[in-house]
Amino acid sequence: MSQAEHPDLQETLVATEPVFDGHFLHVRRDTVRLPDGALATREYIKHSGAVMVIPLLDNGSVLMERQWRAPMRRVMIEFPAGKLDAGESWQACAQRELREETGCSAAEWAYIGIINNAISYSDEAIHLAFARGLTPGRQQLDAHEFLDVFEASPADVLGWVREGSITDVKTVIGAFWLDKLLSGAWELPWQRLDGQI
């Protein structure tokens, strides 16, 4: 579906200005012209993007993490993930984050696609991918980064989503993809990253 299919819904940018520029996030304020000609203000977060990896273990389990998330004021259960560096491909970021956070490297990858997790206030795009053929190694956490890596069964992951223990949207979506993949309902092409996905 292209933008041209819905010209009656499009807003036209009139002006944009920075509101806040931090190390991690950048907030912008746009003035836009609405389809009826009126002017409106839109504030949103600019984000460099991220990658989330669903690491499949040979024993049928997946690797997950527990990590304190300051905005939520609690420990969250998530799949390994991290922010894209400037100019970095999703593949390079996925490999780096998996290695840094879990210590593992993966022989094969299957790309799921992109999700936009907060479209009303952020342009963040998160690339999702499966990894398998894991080789354990040593974690390479950033300074002052604390997380607990653990194994979980796919059934446990879905159960935690159902009961509300997992609320992180990227992890919820990853859990449903995991269920579809393991049930055979959805197939993905597996490739080695050196062969380029």
XYZ file of N, CA and C in Angstrom:
591
model
N 0.849 -1.172 0.000
C 0.000 0.000 0.000
C 0.896 1.236 0.000
N 0.736 2.080 -0.973
C 1.574 3.273 -1.086
C 0.864 4.480 -0.488
N 1.658 5.517 -0.184
C 1.112 6.756 0.346
C 0.140 7.405 -0.631
N 0.412 7.243 -1.924
C -0.416 7.876 -2.948
C -1.849 7.346 -2.942
N -2.058 6.175 -2.350
C -3.396 5.591 -2.311
C -4.320 6.316 -1.343
N -3.768 7.117 -0.430
C -4.587 7.792 0.577
C -4.211 9.271 0.723
N -4.319 10.043 -0.358
C -3.944 11.462 -0.258
C -4.832 12.234 0.711
N -6.038 11.739 0.964
C -6.954 12.420 1.875
C -6.538 12.297 3.344
N -5.518 11.488 3.634
C -5.042 11.310 5.006
C -3.669 11.921 5.253
N -3.005 12.362 4.206
C -1.616 12.823 4.341
C -1.515 14.198 4.988
N -0.502 14.343 5.810
C -0.139 15.630 6.386
C 1.110 16.139 5.686
N 1.212 17.446 5.513
C 2.347 18.063 4.837
C 3.201 18.809 5.849
N 4.498 18.511 5.856
C 5.416 19.172 6.782
C 5.586 20.638 6.407
N 5.381 21.513 7.373
C 5.557 22.958 7.175
C 6.876 23.411 7.800
N 7.158 22.935 9.009
C 8.392 23.312 9.712
C 8.719 22.233 10.740
N 10.005 22.135 11.080
C 10.432 21.193 12.116
C 11.487 21.855 12.985
N 11.517 21.507 14.264
C 12.505 22.076 15.181
C 12.891 21.047 16.231
N 14.148 21.090 16.685
C 14.562 20.188 17.766
C 14.004 20.678 19.104
N 13.564 19.753 19.931
C 13.104 20.058 21.280
C 14.152 19.624 22.290
N 14.754 18.437 22.024
C 15.763 17.880 22.929
C 16.673 16.967 22.130
N 17.970 17.105 22.332
C 18.943 16.209 21.715
C 19.799 15.586 22.808
N 19.541 14.322 23.066
C 20.291 13.595 24.080
C 21.256 12.621 23.440
N 21.920 11.847 24.277
C 22.863 10.834 23.791
C 22.126 9.711 23.070
N 20.948 9.364 23.578
C 20.199 8.211 23.086
C 18.979 8.601 22.256
N 18.288 9.662 22.664
C 17.041 10.055 22.020
C 17.087 11.509 21.563
N 16.305 11.778 20.529
C 16.166 13.135 19.992
C 14.683 13.410 19.811
N 14.215 14.501 20.407
C 12.796 14.848 20.320
C 12.629 16.001 19.337
N 11.657 15.857 18.442
C 11.379 16.864 17.421
C 9.942 17.360 17.551
N 9.725 18.610 17.113
C 8.386 19.191 17.043
C 8.164 19.665 15.613
N 7.167 19.103 14.962
C 6.830 19.485 13.593
C 5.543 20.301 13.570
N 5.495 21.235 12.674
C 4.240 21.889 12.321
C 3.820 21.290 10.987
N 2.587 20.802 10.941
C 2.097 20.143 9.730
C 0.780 20.768 9.277
N 0.539 20.662 7.981
C -0.756 21.062 7.424
C -1.594 19.796 7.268
N -2.780 19.816 7.872
C -3.678 18.674 7.839
C -4.409 18.604 6.503
N -5.029 17.486 6.196
C -5.758 17.358 4.932
C -6.827 18.427 4.713
N -7.397 18.978 5.808
C -8.422 20.021 5.663
C -7.833 21.430 5.613
N -6.487 21.543 5.611
C -5.823 22.839 5.525
C -5.414 23.448 6.854
N -5.915 22.923 7.972
C -5.561 23.442 9.293
C -4.122 23.067 9.636
N -3.515 23.848 10.548
C -2.165 23.553 11.033
C -2.249 22.824 12.368
N -1.301 21.918 12.598
C -1.237 21.170 13.853
C 0.222 20.940 14.212
N 0.445 20.603 15.479
C 1.792 20.319 15.978
C 1.914 18.833 16.270
N 3.067 18.266 15.903
C 3.364 16.862 16.166
C 4.711 16.776 16.880
N 4.729 16.181 18.057
C 5.979 15.944 18.772
C 6.266 14.453 18.770
N 7.529 14.096 18.531
C 7.879 12.682 18.429
C 9.362 12.485 18.698
N 9.711 11.228 18.959
C 11.082 10.837 19.260
C 11.725 10.268 18.003
N 12.897 10.782 17.662
C 13.716 10.217 16.585
C 14.624 9.158 17.207
N 14.688 8.010 16.572
C 15.471 6.904 17.116
C 16.266 6.256 15.991
N 17.486 5.835 16.275
C 18.358 5.281 15.241
C 17.964 3.872 14.806
N 17.061 3.241 15.543
C 16.647 1.880 15.212
C 17.343 0.859 16.080
N 16.868 -0.377 15.997
C 17.391 -1.425 16.858
C 17.211 -2.784 16.192
N 17.754 -3.791 16.854
C 17.634 -5.181 16.408
C 17.262 -6.029 17.611
N 16.373 -7.013 17.399
C 16.087 -8.015 18.418
C 16.359 -9.390 17.830
N 17.001 -10.249 18.619
C 17.371 -11.591 18.183
C 16.624 -12.620 19.030
N 16.054 -13.623 18.371
C 15.449 -14.759 19.061
C 16.425 -15.925 18.915
N 17.245 -16.187 19.939
C 18.271 -17.234 19.844
C 17.690 -18.613 20.161
N 17.719 -19.509 19.171
C 17.195 -20.860 19.319
C 18.321 -21.802 19.728
N 18.130 -22.499 20.828
C 19.112 -23.463 21.308
C 18.825 -24.838 20.719
N 19.848 -25.675 20.634
C 19.694 -27.020 20.082
C 18.746 -27.883 20.912
N 18.576 -27.568 22.192
C 17.697 -28.357 23.060
C 16.232 -27.947 22.961
N 15.915 -27.003 22.058
C 14.532 -26.571 21.864
C 14.146 -25.340 22.662
N 15.020 -24.891 23.553
C 14.752 -23.686 24.338
C 15.254 -22.453 23.598
N 14.978 -21.299 24.173
C 15.482 -20.026 23.651
C 16.237 -19.313 24.758
N 17.144 -18.434 24.356
C 17.843 -17.591 25.335
C 17.054 -16.301 25.530
N 16.912 -15.917 26.789
C 16.209 -14.686 27.133
C 17.022 -13.927 28.169
N 16.562 -12.721 28.461
C 17.256 -11.864 29.418
C 16.281 -11.239 30.396
N 16.779 -11.016 31.600
C 16.090 -10.160 32.574
C 16.945 -8.917 32.719
N 16.292 -7.756 32.619
C 17.041 -6.501 32.696
C 16.164 -5.420 33.316
N 16.776 -4.605 34.165
C 16.064 -3.469 34.752
C 15.842 -2.426 33.662
N 14.602 -1.968 33.524
C 14.268 -0.924 32.560
C 13.750 0.288 33.325
N 14.537 1.353 33.311
C 14.250 2.528 34.136
C 12.868 3.131 33.892
N 12.412 3.302 32.634
C 11.082 3.894 32.457
C 9.965 3.069 33.101
N 10.134 1.749 33.165
C 9.116 0.871 33.734
C 9.302 0.674 35.233
N 10.473 1.038 35.743
C 10.811 0.879 37.166
C 10.710 -0.574 37.621
N 11.107 -1.496 36.718
C 11.089 -2.911 37.093
C 11.955 -3.727 36.152
N 12.197 -4.965 36.543
C 12.928 -5.908 35.704
C 11.978 -6.430 34.637
N 12.441 -6.438 33.393
C 11.641 -6.901 32.260
C 12.282 -8.155 31.677
N 11.450 -9.053 31.142
C 11.925 -10.235 30.434
C 11.882 -9.932 28.947
N 13.014 -10.150 28.275
C 13.122 -9.778 26.864
C 14.003 -10.769 26.113
N 13.870 -10.754 24.786
C 14.872 -11.376 23.940
C 16.040 -10.405 23.812
N 17.256 -10.883 23.527
C 18.400 -9.979 23.362
C 18.131 -8.942 22.270
N 18.530 -7.712 22.548
C 18.275 -6.622 21.604
C 19.249 -5.487 21.866
N 19.362 -4.610 20.882
C 20.228 -3.456 21.057
C 20.065 -2.451 19.942
N 20.579 -1.261 20.193
C 20.444 -0.127 19.284
C 21.449 -0.218 18.144
N 20.977 0.144 16.954
C 21.863 0.244 15.799
C 22.809 1.420 15.965
N 24.075 1.215 15.675
C 25.027 2.322 15.620
C 24.874 3.017 14.268
N 25.337 4.234 14.161
C 25.228 4.993 12.909
C 25.861 4.223 11.760
N 25.099 4.006 10.703
C 25.605 3.322 9.516
C 25.720 1.818 9.633
N 25.322 1.255 10.757
C 25.460 -0.182 10.988
C 24.298 -0.942 10.358
N 24.577 -2.086 9.743
C 23.529 -2.931 9.179
C 22.851 -3.706 10.303
N 21.631 -4.178 10.047
C 20.953 -4.976 11.067
C 21.738 -6.246 11.347
N 22.370 -6.815 10.299
C 23.118 -8.057 10.482
C 24.286 -7.874 11.442
N 25.045 -6.807 11.232
C 26.191 -6.539 12.101
C 25.737 -6.272 13.533
N 24.656 -5.511 13.666
C 24.132 -5.203 14.999
C 23.632 -6.467 15.693
N 22.926 -7.327 14.960
C 22.397 -8.567 15.546
C 23.523 -9.454 16.056
N 24.563 -9.612 15.247
C 25.699 -10.431 15.668
C 26.378 -9.833 16.898
N 26.583 -8.513 16.858
C 27.254 -7.835 17.971
C 26.452 -7.957 19.259
N 25.160 -7.668 19.194
C 24.340 -7.693 20.404
C 24.221 -9.100 20.977
N 24.066 -10.106 20.116
C 23.987 -11.482 20.598
C 25.277 -11.861 21.326
N 26.411 -11.516 20.733
C 27.705 -11.838 21.331
C 27.912 -11.063 22.635
N 27.635 -9.741 22.607
C 27.875 -8.925 23.798
C 26.987 -9.354 24.965
N 25.691 -9.567 24.681
C 24.751 -9.799 25.774
C 24.700 -11.240 26.252
N 24.868 -12.206 25.349
C 24.752 -13.618 25.749
C 26.078 -14.365 25.684
N 27.051 -13.828 24.965
C 28.320 -14.515 24.759
C 28.294 -15.472 23.586
N 27.130 -15.632 22.949
C 26.984 -16.611 21.868
C 27.198 -15.994 20.496
N 27.654 -16.829 19.574
C 27.645 -16.485 18.157
C 26.731 -17.501 17.475
N 26.186 -17.136 16.310
C 25.223 -17.997 15.620
C 25.734 -18.362 14.239
N 25.473 -19.615 13.831
C 25.878 -20.076 12.504
C 24.881 -19.653 11.441
N 23.598 -19.590 11.793
C 22.568 -19.277 10.806
C 21.565 -18.266 11.350
N 21.005 -17.504 10.419
C 20.065 -16.443 10.758
C 18.868 -16.507 9.824
N 17.706 -16.132 10.341
C 16.500 -15.975 9.521
C 15.890 -14.618 9.854
N 15.807 -13.779 8.857
C 15.289 -12.417 9.050
C 13.768 -12.438 9.032
N 13.151 -11.816 10.029
C 11.693 -11.729 10.111
C 11.193 -10.479 9.400
N 11.758 -9.328 9.752
C 11.316 -8.065 9.187
C 11.422 -6.956 10.216
N 10.749 -5.862 9.941
C 10.801 -4.666 10.791
C 9.455 -4.468 11.469
N 9.506 -4.051 12.742
C 8.303 -3.586 13.426
C 8.526 -2.136 13.848
N 7.448 -1.388 13.881
C 7.444 -0.025 14.423
C 6.628 -0.092 15.699
N 7.298 0.000 16.826
C 6.674 -0.334 18.103
C 5.927 0.798 18.786
N 6.070 2.022 18.321
C 5.411 3.149 19.005
C 5.094 4.252 17.997
N 4.257 3.938 17.009
C 4.076 4.818 15.851
C 3.440 6.163 16.178
N 2.808 6.303 17.327
C 2.183 7.586 17.651
C 3.172 8.603 18.211
N 4.353 8.149 18.682
C 5.301 9.108 19.251
C 6.764 8.808 18.953
N 7.066 7.842 18.072
C 8.459 7.549 17.748
C 8.561 6.945 16.355
N 9.701 7.210 15.692
C 9.942 6.598 14.380
C 10.815 5.350 14.497
N 10.974 4.826 15.719
C 11.836 3.668 15.927
C 11.400 2.480 15.078
N 12.371 1.850 14.421
C 12.152 0.628 13.654
C 13.056 -0.446 14.239
N 12.472 -1.595 14.571
C 13.234 -2.689 15.157
C 13.251 -3.856 14.179
N 14.450 -4.289 13.807
C 14.628 -5.458 12.959
C 14.554 -6.701 13.839
N 13.788 -7.699 13.410
C 13.659 -8.943 14.158
C 14.288 -10.087 13.375
N 14.985 -10.978 14.088
C 15.624 -12.111 13.419
C 15.753 -13.289 14.380
N 15.727 -14.488 13.807
C 16.044 -15.703 14.544
C 17.521 -16.028 14.346
N 18.117 -16.661 15.347
C 19.497 -17.147 15.243
C 19.533 -18.583 15.747
N 20.306 -19.450 15.069
C 20.457 -20.833 15.524
C 21.880 -21.309 15.232
N 22.171 -22.509 15.704
C 23.544 -22.991 15.600
C 24.436 -22.184 16.510
N 23.995 -22.019 17.758
C 24.701 -21.139 18.691
C 25.956 -21.792 19.248
N 27.018 -21.001 19.315
C 28.262 -21.408 19.945
C 28.475 -20.512 21.159
N 28.556 -21.101 22.359
C 28.725 -20.262 23.550
C 30.100 -19.620 23.614
N 30.141 -18.487 24.268
C 31.380 -17.759 24.471
C 31.255 -16.894 25.709
N 32.061 -15.845 25.754
C 32.071 -14.958 26.922
C 31.272 -13.698 26.627
N 30.416 -13.310 27.580
C 29.680 -12.052 27.447
C 30.653 -10.886 27.347
N 30.222 -9.846 26.643
C 31.019 -8.623 26.514
C 30.124 -7.424 26.815
N 29.578 -7.406 28.020
C 28.641 -6.356 28.405
C 29.327 -4.993 28.431
N 28.536 -3.954 28.137
C 29.035 -2.594 28.276
C 29.316 -2.307 29.743
N 30.142 -1.292 29.991
C 30.403 -0.878 31.369
C 29.081 -0.503 32.037
N 28.865 -0.972 33.228
C 27.666 -0.683 34.028
C 26.389 -1.233 33.397
N 26.511 -2.299 32.601
C 25.338 -2.992 32.054
C 25.142 -4.276 32.850
N 23.933 -4.479 33.337
C 23.638 -5.634 34.167
C 22.422 -6.351 33.589
N 22.584 -7.627 33.267
C 21.445 -8.424 32.824
C 21.680 -9.884 33.152
N 20.586 -10.623 33.254
C 20.621 -12.041 33.585
C 20.152 -12.817 32.362
N 21.022 -13.643 31.788
C 20.683 -14.465 30.626
C 20.236 -15.834 31.122
N 19.126 -16.327 30.566
C 18.617 -17.622 31.000
C 17.918 -18.338 29.848
N 17.744 -19.642 30.004
C 17.038 -20.443 29.016
C 15.566 -20.549 29.395
N 14.700 -20.561 28.370
C 13.268 -20.743 28.607
C 12.692 -21.584 27.481
N 11.675 -22.351 27.798
C 11.002 -23.120 26.757
C 10.048 -22.194 26.002
N 9.789 -22.449 24.733
C 8.809 -21.650 23.997
C 7.440 -21.627 24.681
N 7.043 -22.742 25.300
C 5.761 -22.784 26.015
C 5.761 -21.820 27.193
N 6.885 -21.757 27.920
C 6.988 -20.810 29.035
C 6.892 -19.369 28.537
N 7.580 -19.075 27.431
C 7.564 -17.712 26.885
C 6.135 -17.300 26.540
N 5.402 -18.167 25.839
C 4.009 -17.852 25.500
C 3.153 -17.720 26.757
N 3.409 -18.560 27.750
C 2.673 -18.464 29.007
C 2.914 -17.139 29.708
N 4.157 -16.673 29.693
C 4.476 -15.389 30.320
C 3.814 -14.233 29.582
N 3.698 -14.355 28.246
C 2.978 -13.331 27.485
C 1.509 -13.336 27.896
N 0.918 -14.517 27.948
C -0.507 -14.639 28.273
C -0.828 -14.093 29.670
N 0.049 -14.373 30.642
C -0.235 -13.942 32.015
C 0.199 -12.510 32.292
N 0.891 -11.882 31.335
C 1.297 -10.486 31.508
C 2.657 -10.302 32.135
N 3.433 -11.376 32.302
C 4.794 -11.226 32.829
C 5.726 -10.641 31.776
N 5.454 -10.912 30.509
C 6.173 -10.282 29.400
C 5.239 -9.271 28.765
N 5.639 -8.001 28.810
C 4.828 -6.937 28.200
C 5.603 -6.135 27.157
N 6.900 -6.377 27.058
C 7.723 -5.696 26.058
C 7.218 -6.076 24.673
N 6.816 -5.086 23.873
C 6.116 -5.368 22.617
C 6.960 -6.167 21.631
N 8.245 -5.877 21.533
C 9.076 -6.618 20.582
C 9.197 -8.086 20.993
N 9.256 -8.334 22.291
C 9.345 -9.701 22.788
C 8.020 -10.435 22.628
N 6.910 -9.743 22.831
C 5.593 -10.344 22.603
C 5.471 -10.772 21.142
N 5.841 -9.885 20.219
C 5.779 -10.213 18.796
C 6.731 -11.365 18.481
N 7.922 -11.336 19.065
C 8.875 -12.428 18.876
C 8.327 -13.755 19.366
N 7.596 -13.744 20.478
C 7.007 -14.979 21.012
C 5.989 -15.557 20.042
N 5.189 -14.702 19.424
C 4.204 -15.198 18.460
C 4.871 -15.715 17.189
N 5.931 -15.041 16.749
C 6.691 -15.553 15.608
C 7.310 -16.905 15.942
N 7.848 -17.024 17.148
C 8.449 -18.288 17.584
C 7.425 -19.416 17.521
N 6.228 -19.159 18.021
C 5.170 -20.160 18.003
C 4.817 -20.567 16.573
N 4.697 -19.586 15.684
C 4.357 -19.872 14.287
C 5.474 -20.663 13.593
N 6.718 -20.288 13.869
C 7.851 -20.976 13.259
C 7.923 -22.433 13.723
N 7.828 -22.651 15.033
C 7.967 -23.994 15.576
C 6.788 -24.893 15.220
N 5.616 -24.305 15.006
C 4.447 -25.106 14.628
C 4.456 -25.466 13.146
N 5.345 -24.825 12.384
C 5.401 -25.065 10.945
C 4.432 -24.220 10.152
N 3.684 -23.346 10.824
C 2.700 -22.507 10.135
C 3.378 -21.457 9.248
N 4.510 -20.945 9.688
C 5.249 -19.948 8.918
C 6.669 -20.454 8.705
N 7.181 -20.251 7.500
C 8.549 -20.645 7.185
C 9.389 -19.410 6.906
N 10.662 -19.533 7.199
C 11.606 -18.450 6.930
C 12.845 -19.031 6.266
N 13.490 -18.265 5.390
C 14.741 -18.748 4.781
C 15.911 -18.577 5.752
N 16.590 -19.664 6.042
C 17.767 -19.622 6.914
C 19.014 -19.457 6.061
N 19.880 -18.563 6.491
C 21.119 -18.327 5.755
C 22.239 -17.999 6.721
N 23.438 -18.250 6.239
C 24.614 -17.780 6.967
C 24.816 -16.310 6.604
N 25.222 -15.512 7.559
C 25.370 -14.081 7.273
C 26.470 -13.801 6.268
N 27.463 -14.684 6.162
C 28.505 -14.445 5.178
C 27.955 -14.585 3.757
N 26.778 -15.220 3.629
C 26.111 -15.336 2.326
C 25.155 -14.193 2.071
N 25.059 -13.268 3.005
C 24.179 -12.113 2.925
C 22.721 -12.492 2.795
N 21.942 -12.000 3.709
C 20.504 -12.265 3.716
C 19.809 -11.225 2.848
